[in-house]
mmCIF file of C-alpha atoms and ligand atoms in Angstrom:
data_model
loop_
_atom_site.group_PDB
_atom_site.id
_atom_site.type_symbol
_atom_site.label_atom_id
_atom_site.label_comp_id
_atom_site.label_asym_id
_atom_site.label_seq_id
_atom_site.Cartn_x
_atom_site.Cartn_y
_atom_site.Cartn_z
ATOM 1 C CA MET A 1004 -0.009 0.003 0.010
ATOM 2 C CA SER A 1005 2.957 2.331 0.578
ATOM 3 C CA ASP A 1006 4.188 4.731 -2.088
ATOM 4 C CA SER A 1007 7.722 3.363 -1.756
ATOM 5 C CA LYS A 1008 6.438 0.187 -3.385
ATOM 6 C CA GLU A 1009 4.328 1.949 -5.990
ATOM 7 C CA LYS A 1010 7.031 4.319 -7.165
ATOM 8 C CA PRO A 1011 9.726 1.861 -8.228
ATOM 9 C CA GLU A 1012 7.105 -0.171 -10.071
ATOM 10 C CA ALA A 1013 5.903 2.933 -11.952
ATOM 11 C CA ALA A 1014 9.520 3.833 -12.715
ATOM 12 C CA ARG A 1015 10.198 0.323 -14.005
ATOM 13 C CA MET A 1016 7.161 0.437 -16.246
ATOM 14 C CA MET A 1017 8.178 3.811 -17.608
ATOM 15 C CA GLU A 1018 11.704 2.579 -18.229
ATOM 16 C CA ALA A 1019 10.326 -0.367 -20.224
ATOM 17 C CA ALA A 1020 8.076 1.998 -22.206
ATOM 18 C CA PHE A 1021 10.939 4.380 -22.991
ATOM 19 C CA GLY A 1022 12.893 1.282 -24.066
ATOM 20 C CA GLY A 1023 10.213 0.777 -26.691
ATOM 21 C CA VAL A 1024 10.507 4.393 -27.810
ATOM 22 C CA LEU A 1025 14.261 3.911 -28.214
ATOM 23 C CA GLU A 1026 13.669 0.784 -30.245
ATOM 24 C CA ALA A 1027 11.352 2.732 -32.511
ATOM 25 C CA LEU A 1028 13.993 5.443 -32.889
ATOM 26 C CA GLY A 1029 16.392 2.654 -33.899
ATOM 27 C CA LYS A 1030 13.959 1.572 -36.577
ATOM 28 C CA MET A 1031 13.859 5.152 -37.821
ATOM 29 C CA GLY A 1032 17.617 4.984 -38.297
ATOM 30 C CA TYR A 1033 19.065 6.481 -35.105
ATOM 31 C CA PRO A 1034 22.152 4.726 -33.666
ATOM 32 C CA VAL A 1035 20.463 3.873 -30.354
ATOM 33 C CA THR A 1036 22.475 0.717 -29.795
ATOM 34 C CA SER A 1037 25.906 1.961 -30.930
ATOM 35 C CA ASP A 1038 25.942 5.535 -29.615
ATOM 36 C CA ASP A 1039 26.799 5.645 -25.884
ATOM 37 C CA ASN A 1040 24.590 8.687 -25.404
ATOM 38 C CA PHE A 1041 21.600 6.360 -25.572
ATOM 39 C CA ALA A 1042 23.038 3.748 -23.198
ATOM 40 C CA GLU A 1043 21.139 4.813 -20.044
ATOM 41 C CA THR A 1044 18.481 6.877 -21.744
ATOM 42 C CA ALA A 1045 15.454 4.697 -20.948
ATOM 43 C CA ALA A 1046 16.229 4.798 -17.205
ATOM 44 C CA ARG A 1047 17.079 8.505 -17.297
ATOM 45 C CA ALA A 1048 13.911 9.389 -19.214
ATOM 46 C CA ALA A 1049 11.866 7.343 -16.737
ATOM 47 C CA ARG A 1050 13.391 9.192 -13.764
ATOM 48 C CA ALA A 1051 12.702 12.537 -15.452
ATOM 49 C CA MET A 1052 9.047 11.564 -16.002
ATOM 50 C CA VAL A 1053 8.705 10.349 -12.416
ATOM 51 C CA GLU A 1054 9.897 13.789 -11.279
ATOM 52 C CA LEU A 1055 7.439 15.588 -13.534
ATOM 53 C CA VAL A 1056 4.475 13.508 -12.364
ATOM 54 C CA ARG A 1057 3.974 13.032 -8.608
ATOM 55 C CA PRO A 1058 1.569 10.384 -7.323
ATOM 56 C CA PRO A 1059 -1.798 11.954 -6.411
ATOM 57 C CA SER A 1060 -1.695 10.332 -2.955
ATOM 58 C CA GLU A 1061 1.621 12.063 -2.143
ATOM 59 C CA ILE A 1062 0.324 15.395 -3.397
ATOM 60 C CA ALA A 1063 -2.875 15.074 -1.331
ATOM 61 C CA ALA A 1064 -0.920 14.111 1.801
ATOM 62 C CA GLU A 1065 1.460 17.060 1.486
ATOM 63 C CA ILE A 1066 -1.400 19.497 0.924
ATOM 64 C CA ASP A 1067 -3.224 18.114 3.972
ATOM 65 C CA GLN A 1068 -0.056 18.751 5.996
ATOM 66 C CA MET A 1069 0.203 22.320 4.780
ATOM 67 C CA LEU A 1070 -3.456 23.041 5.540
ATOM 68 C CA ALA A 1071 -2.992 21.634 9.025
ATOM 69 C CA ARG A 1072 -0.355 24.290 9.762
ATOM 70 C CA THR A 1073 -2.003 27.632 9.060
ATOM 71 C CA PHE A 1074 -1.692 30.889 11.048
ATOM 72 C CA PRO A 1075 -4.315 33.249 12.478
ATOM 73 C CA ALA A 1076 -5.091 36.019 9.963
ATOM 74 C CA ARG A 1077 -3.895 39.423 11.246
ATOM 75 C CA TYR A 1078 -5.119 41.430 8.312
ATOM 76 C CA ASP A 1079 -7.738 41.070 5.634
ATOM 77 C CA GLU A 1080 -5.915 42.314 2.555
ATOM 78 C CA MET A 1081 -5.252 40.199 -0.507
ATOM 79 C CA VAL A 1082 -2.485 37.597 -0.135
ATOM 80 C CA ILE A 1083 -0.813 36.943 -3.443
ATOM 81 C CA SER A 1084 1.872 34.593 -4.698
ATOM 82 C CA LYS A 1085 2.916 35.805 -8.081
ATOM 83 C CA HIS A 1086 4.727 34.322 -11.087
ATOM 84 C CA ASN A 1087 5.592 30.907 -9.699
ATOM 85 C CA ILE A 1088 7.464 29.012 -12.396
ATOM 86 C CA CYS A 1089 6.385 25.376 -12.241
ATOM 87 C CA PHE A 1090 6.342 22.289 -14.375
ATOM 88 C CA GLY A 1091 3.967 19.509 -15.359
ATOM 89 C CA VAL A 1092 2.880 17.514 -18.393
ATOM 90 C CA CYS A 1093 -0.234 17.767 -20.554
ATOM 91 C CA PRO A 1094 -2.539 14.727 -20.453
ATOM 92 C CA HIS A 1095 -2.982 14.759 -24.242
ATOM 93 C CA HIS A 1096 0.688 14.374 -25.310
ATOM 94 C CA LEU A 1097 2.561 13.754 -22.057
ATOM 95 C CA LEU A 1098 4.893 16.564 -23.067
ATOM 96 C CA PRO A 1099 6.157 19.157 -20.574
ATOM 97 C CA VAL A 1100 4.248 22.315 -19.776
ATOM 98 C CA ILE A 1101 6.026 25.266 -18.176
ATOM 99 C CA TYR A 1102 3.662 27.399 -16.131
ATOM 100 C CA ARG A 1103 3.898 30.898 -14.745
ATOM 101 C CA ALA A 1104 1.247 30.674 -12.056
ATOM 102 C CA SER A 1105 -0.166 33.367 -9.807
ATOM 103 C CA VAL A 1106 -2.665 32.732 -7.029
ATOM 104 C CA ALA A 1107 -4.348 34.964 -4.486
ATOM 105 C CA TYR A 1108 -6.896 34.881 -1.688
ATOM 106 C CA LEU A 1109 -8.666 37.138 0.752
ATOM 107 C CA PRO A 1110 -8.160 35.600 4.194
ATOM 108 C CA GLY A 1111 -10.930 34.286 6.385
ATOM 109 C CA GLN A 1112 -9.800 33.212 9.870
ATOM 110 C CA ARG A 1113 -6.504 31.618 8.810
ATOM 111 C CA VAL A 1114 -3.607 32.273 6.421
ATOM 112 C CA LEU A 1115 -1.114 29.952 4.830
ATOM 113 C CA GLY A 1116 2.646 30.660 4.942
ATOM 114 C CA ILE A 1117 3.562 32.402 1.702
ATOM 115 C CA SER A 1118 6.192 29.770 0.813
ATOM 116 C CA LYS A 1119 3.521 27.105 1.347
ATOM 117 C CA LEU A 1120 1.294 28.846 -1.150
ATOM 118 C CA SER A 1121 4.053 28.668 -3.722
ATOM 119 C CA ARG A 1122 4.795 25.046 -2.829
ATOM 120 C CA MET A 1123 1.137 24.132 -3.250
ATOM 121 C CA VAL A 1124 1.101 25.522 -6.771
ATOM 122 C CA GLN A 1125 4.312 23.656 -7.673
ATOM 123 C CA LEU A 1126 2.949 20.410 -6.307
ATOM 124 C CA LEU A 1127 -0.402 20.511 -8.057
ATOM 125 C CA ALA A 1128 1.257 21.343 -11.373
ATOM 126 C CA ARG A 1129 3.318 18.122 -11.327
ATOM 127 C CA ARG A 1130 0.573 15.970 -12.766
ATOM 128 C CA PRO A 1131 -0.744 14.973 -16.175
ATOM 129 C CA VAL A 1132 -3.504 17.547 -15.867
ATOM 130 C CA LEU A 1133 -5.277 20.018 -18.136
ATOM 131 C CA GLN A 1134 -4.253 23.607 -17.479
ATOM 132 C CA GLU A 1135 -7.928 24.604 -17.190
ATOM 133 C CA ASP A 1136 -8.512 21.965 -14.490
ATOM 134 C CA LEU A 1137 -5.354 22.921 -12.626
ATOM 135 C CA THR A 1138 -6.419 26.557 -12.589
ATOM 136 C CA HIS A 1139 -9.860 25.734 -11.192
ATOM 137 C CA GLU A 1140 -8.478 23.288 -8.643
ATOM 138 C CA LEU A 1141 -6.092 25.944 -7.292
ATOM 139 C CA ALA A 1142 -8.897 28.470 -6.899
ATOM 140 C CA GLU A 1143 -11.170 25.821 -5.366
ATOM 141 C CA LEU A 1144 -8.540 24.639 -2.883
ATOM 142 C CA LEU A 1145 -7.766 28.162 -1.671
ATOM 143 C CA PHE A 1146 -11.454 29.009 -1.347
ATOM 144 C CA GLU A 1147 -12.938 25.808 0.097
ATOM 145 C CA ARG A 1148 -10.154 24.138 2.045
ATOM 146 C CA LEU A 1149 -8.470 27.280 3.396
ATOM 147 C CA GLU A 1150 -11.937 28.712 4.094
ATOM 148 C CA THR A 1151 -11.177 32.124 2.635
ATOM 149 C CA ARG A 1152 -13.518 34.890 1.513
ATOM 150 C CA GLY A 1153 -12.394 34.473 -2.054
ATOM 151 C CA SER A 1154 -9.596 33.208 -4.260
ATOM 152 C CA ALA A 1155 -8.144 33.583 -7.741
ATOM 153 C CA ALA A 1156 -5.707 31.778 -10.000
ATOM 154 C CA TYR A 1157 -4.086 33.034 -13.197
ATOM 155 C CA LEU A 1158 -1.902 30.685 -15.207
ATOM 156 C CA GLU A 1159 0.146 31.112 -18.329
ATOM 157 C CA GLY A 1160 1.320 27.800 -19.741
ATOM 158 C CA LEU A 1161 3.944 27.208 -22.402
ATOM 159 C CA HIS A 1162 2.890 23.865 -23.866
ATOM 160 C CA LEU A 1163 5.683 22.037 -25.640
ATOM 161 C CA CYS A 1164 3.118 19.977 -27.549
ATOM 162 C CA MET A 1165 2.053 23.242 -29.184
ATOM 163 C CA ALA A 1166 5.354 25.156 -29.150
ATOM 164 C CA ALA A 1167 7.321 22.386 -30.848
ATOM 165 C CA ARG A 1168 4.814 21.679 -33.605
ATOM 166 C CA GLY A 1169 3.602 23.646 -36.603
ATOM 167 C CA ILE A 1170 4.126 27.247 -37.603
ATOM 168 C CA GLU A 1171 1.953 28.723 -34.849
ATOM 169 C CA ALA A 1172 4.733 28.257 -32.285
ATOM 170 C CA HIS A 1173 4.386 31.785 -30.923
ATOM 171 C CA GLU A 1174 0.743 31.071 -30.105
ATOM 172 C CA ALA A 1175 1.688 28.289 -27.721
ATOM 173 C CA ARG A 1176 1.127 30.306 -24.543
ATOM 174 C CA VAL A 1177 -2.202 29.403 -22.979
ATOM 175 C CA VAL A 1178 -3.793 31.722 -20.431
ATOM 176 C CA THR A 1179 -6.420 30.538 -17.977
ATOM 177 C CA SER A 1180 -7.981 32.088 -14.902
ATOM 178 C CA ALA A 1181 -10.470 31.123 -12.217
ATOM 179 C CA VAL A 1182 -12.110 33.081 -9.409
ATOM 180 C CA ARG A 1183 -14.170 32.186 -6.365
ATOM 181 C CA GLY A 1184 -16.081 34.109 -3.697
ATOM 182 C CA VAL A 1185 -15.310 37.840 -3.454
ATOM 183 C CA PHE A 1186 -13.120 37.687 -6.553
ATOM 184 C CA ARG A 1187 -16.111 36.456 -8.496
ATOM 185 C CA ASP A 1188 -18.689 38.751 -6.913
ATOM 186 C CA GLN A 1189 -16.681 42.004 -6.952
ATOM 187 C CA PRO A 1190 -15.290 42.987 -10.349
ATOM 188 C CA ALA A 1191 -12.958 45.550 -8.705
ATOM 189 C CA THR A 1192 -11.280 42.864 -6.589
ATOM 190 C CA ARG A 1193 -10.863 40.608 -9.598
ATOM 191 C CA GLN A 1194 -9.420 43.514 -11.600
ATOM 192 C CA GLU A 1195 -6.967 44.411 -8.822
ATOM 193 C CA PHE A 1196 -5.683 40.845 -8.919
ATOM 194 C CA LEU A 1197 -5.401 40.788 -12.722
ATOM 195 C CA ASP A 1198 -3.596 44.161 -12.737
ATOM 196 C CA LEU A 1199 -1.112 42.848 -10.164
ATOM 197 C CA VAL A 1200 -0.305 39.611 -11.967
ATOM 198 C CA THR A 1201 -0.157 41.037 -15.494
ATOM 199 C CA ALA A 1202 1.761 44.264 -14.755
ATOM 200 C CA PRO A 1203 5.255 44.502 -16.250
ATOM 201 C CA GLN A 1204 7.744 43.866 -13.486
ATOM 202 C CA LEU A 1205 11.227 44.963 -12.542
ATOM 203 C CA ASN A 1206 13.912 42.458 -13.285
ATOM 204 C CA LEU A 1207 15.872 42.451 -10.048
ATOM 205 C CA LEU A 1208 18.145 39.583 -10.975
HETATM 206 ZN ZN1 LIG B 2753 -0.583 18.575 -25.206
#
């Protein structure tokens, strides 16, 4: 039942599958058996995929832990975690998606540590999930589970399945947003959030 048993099995299955991809590349004419660069590729590709896709049970457990350690809210202004760069894969092609994700909420009784907010976004992205669903799940989680007055999520996703194919490569950035509670009911609050996350920013590094 433990994840330590599930994970190696998933990794083994992925390694076997990537072995098949390599074989197919060999059929296409690539030197997969003679070029040393391909020697450990199936295992390496499997490890990379395992890092991009976390088991749902681990994600749920870590989020439960975070929500169990919240702090009393001392103010009622918008809490925002902006421009988190995170990674996942699309469920349609299993190719990487790079997100720039911003989330916000208006506190109820409790607040989440700001680093936890960022961590939560990173965690939920590491799944084979549709960007639209991810966006709604983030807003839902911050509204329902954190018991806030409202929440918002704004995601830009660079989808390699789109970016790497066809001539419309520059159109590959997908933008999605979701709002709950006050952010949905008060256009001014929603606009304040959108202005904050879409404003040009200083490059400090
Ligand atoms: Zn895709």
